[in-house]
Coordinates of C-alpha atoms in Angstrom, one line a residue:
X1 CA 0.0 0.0 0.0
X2 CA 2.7 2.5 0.8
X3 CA 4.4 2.0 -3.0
X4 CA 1.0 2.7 -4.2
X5 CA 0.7 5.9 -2.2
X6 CA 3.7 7.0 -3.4
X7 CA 2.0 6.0 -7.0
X8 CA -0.7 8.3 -6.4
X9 CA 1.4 10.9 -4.7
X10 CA 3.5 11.4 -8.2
X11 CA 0.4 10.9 -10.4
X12 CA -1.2 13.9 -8.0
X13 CA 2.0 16.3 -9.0
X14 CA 2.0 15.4 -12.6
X15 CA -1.8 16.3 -12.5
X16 CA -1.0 19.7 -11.1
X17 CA 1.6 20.2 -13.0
X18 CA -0.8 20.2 -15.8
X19 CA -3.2 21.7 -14.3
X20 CA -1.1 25.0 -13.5
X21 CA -0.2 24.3 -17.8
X22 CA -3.5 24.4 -19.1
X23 CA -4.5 27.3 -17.0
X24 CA -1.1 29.6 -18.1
X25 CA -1.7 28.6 -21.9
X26 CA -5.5 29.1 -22.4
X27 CA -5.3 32.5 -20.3
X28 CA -8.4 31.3 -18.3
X29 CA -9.4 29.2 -15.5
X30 CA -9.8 28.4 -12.0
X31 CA -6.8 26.6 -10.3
X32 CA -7.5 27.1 -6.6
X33 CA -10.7 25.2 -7.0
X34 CA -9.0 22.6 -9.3
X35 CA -6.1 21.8 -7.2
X36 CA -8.0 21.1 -3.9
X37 CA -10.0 18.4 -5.8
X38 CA -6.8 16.9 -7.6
X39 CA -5.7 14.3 -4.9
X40 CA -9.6 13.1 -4.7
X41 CA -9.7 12.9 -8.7
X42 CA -6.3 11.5 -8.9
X43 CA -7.4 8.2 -5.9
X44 CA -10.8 7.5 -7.9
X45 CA -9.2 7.1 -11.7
X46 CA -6.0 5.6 -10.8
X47 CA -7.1 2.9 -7.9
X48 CA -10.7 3.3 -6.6
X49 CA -12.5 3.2 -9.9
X50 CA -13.5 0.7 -12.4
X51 CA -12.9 2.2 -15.7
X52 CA -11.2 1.5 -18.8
X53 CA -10.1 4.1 -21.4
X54 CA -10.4 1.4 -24.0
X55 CA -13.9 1.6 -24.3
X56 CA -15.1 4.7 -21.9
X57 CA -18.7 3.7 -22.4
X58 CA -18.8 0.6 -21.1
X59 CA -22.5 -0.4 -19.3
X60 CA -20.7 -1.9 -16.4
X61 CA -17.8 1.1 -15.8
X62 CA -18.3 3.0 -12.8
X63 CA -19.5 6.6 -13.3
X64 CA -17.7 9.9 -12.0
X65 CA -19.5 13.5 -12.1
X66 CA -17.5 16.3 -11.5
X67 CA -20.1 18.4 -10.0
X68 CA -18.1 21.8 -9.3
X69 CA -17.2 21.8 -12.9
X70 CA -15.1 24.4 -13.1
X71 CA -12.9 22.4 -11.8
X72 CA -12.3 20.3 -14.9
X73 CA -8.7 21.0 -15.6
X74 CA -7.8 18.4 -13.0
X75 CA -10.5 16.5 -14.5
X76 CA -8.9 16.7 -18.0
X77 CA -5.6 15.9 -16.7
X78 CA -6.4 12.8 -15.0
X79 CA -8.3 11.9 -17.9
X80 CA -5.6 11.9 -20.6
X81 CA -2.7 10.2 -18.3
X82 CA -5.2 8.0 -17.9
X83 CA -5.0 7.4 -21.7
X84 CA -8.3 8.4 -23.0
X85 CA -6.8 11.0 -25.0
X86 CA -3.6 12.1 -26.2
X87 CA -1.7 14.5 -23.3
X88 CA -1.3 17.4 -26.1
X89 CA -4.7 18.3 -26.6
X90 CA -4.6 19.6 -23.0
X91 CA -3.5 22.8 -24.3
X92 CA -6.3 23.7 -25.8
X93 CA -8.1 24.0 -23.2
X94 CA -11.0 26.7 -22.9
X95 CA -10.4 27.0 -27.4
X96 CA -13.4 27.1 -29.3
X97 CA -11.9 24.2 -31.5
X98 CA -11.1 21.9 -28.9
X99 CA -13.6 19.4 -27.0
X100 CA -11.4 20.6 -23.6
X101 CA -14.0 23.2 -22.5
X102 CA -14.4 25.5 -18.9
X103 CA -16.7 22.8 -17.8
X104 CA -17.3 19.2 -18.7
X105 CA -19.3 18.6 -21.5
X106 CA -20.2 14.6 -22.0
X107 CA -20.9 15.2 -25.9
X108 CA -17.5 16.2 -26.4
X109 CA -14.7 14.6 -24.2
X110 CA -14.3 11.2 -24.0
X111 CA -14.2 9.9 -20.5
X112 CA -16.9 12.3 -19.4
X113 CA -19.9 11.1 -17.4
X114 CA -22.3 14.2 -17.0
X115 CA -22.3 17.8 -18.6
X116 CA -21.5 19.8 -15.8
X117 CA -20.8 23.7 -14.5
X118 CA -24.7 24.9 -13.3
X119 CA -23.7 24.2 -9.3
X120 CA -25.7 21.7 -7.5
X121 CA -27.2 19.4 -9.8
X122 CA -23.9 16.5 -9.2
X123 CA -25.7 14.4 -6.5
X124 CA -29.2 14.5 -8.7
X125 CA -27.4 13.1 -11.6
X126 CA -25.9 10.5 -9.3
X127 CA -28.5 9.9 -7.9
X128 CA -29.9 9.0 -11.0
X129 CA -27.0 6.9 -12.3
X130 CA -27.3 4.9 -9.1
X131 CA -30.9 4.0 -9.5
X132 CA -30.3 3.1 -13.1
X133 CA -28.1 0.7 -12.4
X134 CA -30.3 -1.0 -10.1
X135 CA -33.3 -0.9 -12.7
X136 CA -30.6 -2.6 -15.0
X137 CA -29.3 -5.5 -12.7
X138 CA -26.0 -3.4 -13.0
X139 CA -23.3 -3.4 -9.9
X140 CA -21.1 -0.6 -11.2
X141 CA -20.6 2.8 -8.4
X142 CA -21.5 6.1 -9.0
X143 CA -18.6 8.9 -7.5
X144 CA -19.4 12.6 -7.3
X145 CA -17.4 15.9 -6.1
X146 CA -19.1 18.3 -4.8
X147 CA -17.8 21.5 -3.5
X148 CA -18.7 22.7 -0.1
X149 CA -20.1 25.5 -1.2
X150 CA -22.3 24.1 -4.1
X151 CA -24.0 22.2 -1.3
X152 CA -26.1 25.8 -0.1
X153 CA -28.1 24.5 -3.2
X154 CA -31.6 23.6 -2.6
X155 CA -31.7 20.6 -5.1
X156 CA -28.7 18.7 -3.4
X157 CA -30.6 18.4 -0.2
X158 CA -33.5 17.0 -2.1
X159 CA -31.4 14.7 -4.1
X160 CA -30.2 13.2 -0.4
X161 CA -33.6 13.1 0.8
X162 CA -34.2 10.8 -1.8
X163 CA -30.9 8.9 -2.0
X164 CA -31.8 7.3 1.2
X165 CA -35.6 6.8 0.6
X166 CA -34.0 4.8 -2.4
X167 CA -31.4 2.9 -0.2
X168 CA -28.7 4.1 -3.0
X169 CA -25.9 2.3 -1.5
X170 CA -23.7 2.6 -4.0
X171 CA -23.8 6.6 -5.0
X172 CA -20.7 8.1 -3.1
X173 CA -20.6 11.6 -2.5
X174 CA -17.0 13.3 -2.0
X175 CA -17.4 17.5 -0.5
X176 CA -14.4 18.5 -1.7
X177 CA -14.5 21.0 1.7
X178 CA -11.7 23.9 1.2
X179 CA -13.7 26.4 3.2
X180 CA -13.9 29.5 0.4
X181 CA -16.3 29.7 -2.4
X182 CA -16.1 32.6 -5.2
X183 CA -17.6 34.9 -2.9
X184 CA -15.5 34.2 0.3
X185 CA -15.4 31.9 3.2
X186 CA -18.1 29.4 3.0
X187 CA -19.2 30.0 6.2
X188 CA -19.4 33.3 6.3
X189 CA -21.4 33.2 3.0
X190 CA -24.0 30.7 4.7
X191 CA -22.9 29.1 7.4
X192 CA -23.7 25.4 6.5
X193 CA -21.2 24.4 9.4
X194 CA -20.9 21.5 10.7
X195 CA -21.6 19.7 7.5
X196 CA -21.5 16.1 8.7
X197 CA -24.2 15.8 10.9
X198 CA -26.5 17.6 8.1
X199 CA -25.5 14.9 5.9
X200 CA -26.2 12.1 9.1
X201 CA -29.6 13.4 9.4
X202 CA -30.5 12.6 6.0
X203 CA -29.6 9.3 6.7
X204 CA -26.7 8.8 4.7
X205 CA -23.6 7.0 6.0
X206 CA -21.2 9.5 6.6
X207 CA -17.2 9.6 7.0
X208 CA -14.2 12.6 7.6
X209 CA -10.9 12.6 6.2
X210 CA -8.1 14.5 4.9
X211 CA -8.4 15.2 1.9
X212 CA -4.7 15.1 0.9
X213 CA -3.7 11.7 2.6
X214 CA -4.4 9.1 0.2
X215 CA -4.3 6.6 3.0
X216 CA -7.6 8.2 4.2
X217 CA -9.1 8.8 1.1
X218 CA -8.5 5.1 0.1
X219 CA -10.2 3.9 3.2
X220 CA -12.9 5.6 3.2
X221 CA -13.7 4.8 -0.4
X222 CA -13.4 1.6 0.7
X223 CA -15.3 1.8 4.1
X224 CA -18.4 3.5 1.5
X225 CA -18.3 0.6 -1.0
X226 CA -18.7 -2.0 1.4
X227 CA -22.3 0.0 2.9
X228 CA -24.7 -0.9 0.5
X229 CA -27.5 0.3 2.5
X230 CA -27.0 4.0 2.6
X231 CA -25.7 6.5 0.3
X232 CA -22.4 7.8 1.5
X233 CA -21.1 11.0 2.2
X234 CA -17.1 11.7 2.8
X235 CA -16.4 15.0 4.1
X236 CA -12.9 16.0 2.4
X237 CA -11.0 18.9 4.3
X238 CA -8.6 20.5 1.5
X239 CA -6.8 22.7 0.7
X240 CA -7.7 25.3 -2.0
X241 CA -4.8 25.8 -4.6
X242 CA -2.8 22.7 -2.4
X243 CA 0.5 22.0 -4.2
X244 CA 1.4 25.5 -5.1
X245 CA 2.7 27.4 -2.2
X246 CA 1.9 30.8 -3.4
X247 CA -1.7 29.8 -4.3
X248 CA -2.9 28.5 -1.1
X249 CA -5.3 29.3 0.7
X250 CA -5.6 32.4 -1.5
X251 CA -9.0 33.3 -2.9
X252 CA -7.5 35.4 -5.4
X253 CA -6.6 32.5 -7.0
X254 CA -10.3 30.9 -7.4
X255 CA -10.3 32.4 -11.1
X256 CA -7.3 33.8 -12.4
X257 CA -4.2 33.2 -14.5
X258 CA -0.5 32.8 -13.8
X259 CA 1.5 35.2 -15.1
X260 CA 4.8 34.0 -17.4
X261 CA 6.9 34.1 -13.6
X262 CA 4.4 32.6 -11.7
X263 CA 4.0 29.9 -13.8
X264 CA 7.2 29.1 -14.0
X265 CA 8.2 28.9 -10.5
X266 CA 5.2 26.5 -9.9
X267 CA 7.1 24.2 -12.4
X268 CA 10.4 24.8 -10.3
X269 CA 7.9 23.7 -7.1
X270 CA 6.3 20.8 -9.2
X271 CA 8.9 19.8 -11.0
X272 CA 7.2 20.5 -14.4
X273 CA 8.9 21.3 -17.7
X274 CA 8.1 24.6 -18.5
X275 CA 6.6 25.4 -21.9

């Protein structure tokens, strides 16, 4: 287990190394919010996940929604060193001719579950997913990211309401829980604190982990998939802009572009080739 930590550890700083990349080239983006959901992202395609890039629509592959879409750089990344496309179209991100756009789009880029960027709907569609595959005899699981801020939106508590009326045991909800939304610090904005015992009273089987350590995101993936009774909710604390000291914790950074020096000493940090 600790070699693939380490695995995941490397994959995480490639990702962000990208990430950082796409955001410099395109002159657009949002890395803070990106790079506190790129540890998450990284555990579910590279170990928690059954997918295959070799034929992305599979019946039986288990679905991911990104549900803070503007996010998707991190998205995009894990995606193509996953192999379902080619690394250099990451580049053209955010470019009217490329099917890398500011949020997912599931007509356009392969490895792409649900059209995403309107806040709030991720759980819905999950939660529709997850009852799918029960209508259908199907066993696959159905992961979403939510931010902690998308969840002041009315239609996720309805979507839990009925997540555990439905006994969807096998949607797992990550809130990727950094604290600051566009606006400011979440709780100052609306004060959903605590979060977990919101989430408890619905009913769902809930968990609270770093959201950095892969040991502890591992775990509780794996604590979720084995309680098929209840949908289940991990709490993620991050980090927003984690990886890139002069990024974190720095709202500025929600939506906004890395000048030619900034950019290049994240690569120093990273260890990125510069472009």
């Amino acid at each position: 287990m600790k070699e693939k930590i380490r695995q995941l550890e490397d994959i995480a700083r490639l990702i962000r190394i990208d990430v950082v990349t796409m955001i410099h080239k395109a002159g657009d983006g949002h890395p803070g919010p990106a790079l506190s959901a790129t540890d998450l992202i990284t555990a579910l395609y590279f170990h928690i996940m059954n997918v295959d890039p070799k034929n992305p629509r599979s019946p039986d592959r288990d679905r991911f929604i990104l549900s803070k879409g503007h996010a998707c750089p991190a998205l995009y990344a894990a995606l193509a060193r996953k192999g379902y496309f080619s690394r250099s179209e990451l580049v053209g991100l955010r470019s009217l001719e490329s099917f890398l756009q500011g949020h997912p789009d599931m007509n356009k880029t392969p490895g792409i579950d649900s059209t995403s960027g309107s806040l709030g709907n991720g759980v819905a569609i999950g939660l529709g997913m997850t009852l799918a595959a029960k209508q259908s005899g199907r066993d696959y699981f159905t992961y979403v990211i939510t931010g902690d801020g998308e969840i002041e939106e009315g239609v996720v508590w309805e979507a839990a309401m009925a997540a555990k009326k439905y006994k969807a045991g096998r949607l797992i909800v990550f809130v990727d829980n950094n604290g600051i939304q566009s606006g400011g610090p979440v709780e100052q904005i609306s004060g959903l604190n605590p979060i977990l015992p919101k989430w408890e009273s619905f009913g769902w089987h809930c968990q609270e982990i770093d959201g950095h350590n892969f040991a502890e995101i591992l775990e509780a993936a794996q604590n979720a998939k084995e309680n098929t009774d209840q949908p289940s909710l991990i709490l993620a604390h991050t980090i927003k802009g984690q990886g890139v000291p002069f990024m974190i914790g720095d709202n500025s950074w929600h939506k906004r572009v890395p000048t030619k020096e900034q950019y290049e000493e994240a690569m120093r940090i990273l260890g990125g080739e510069i472009l």
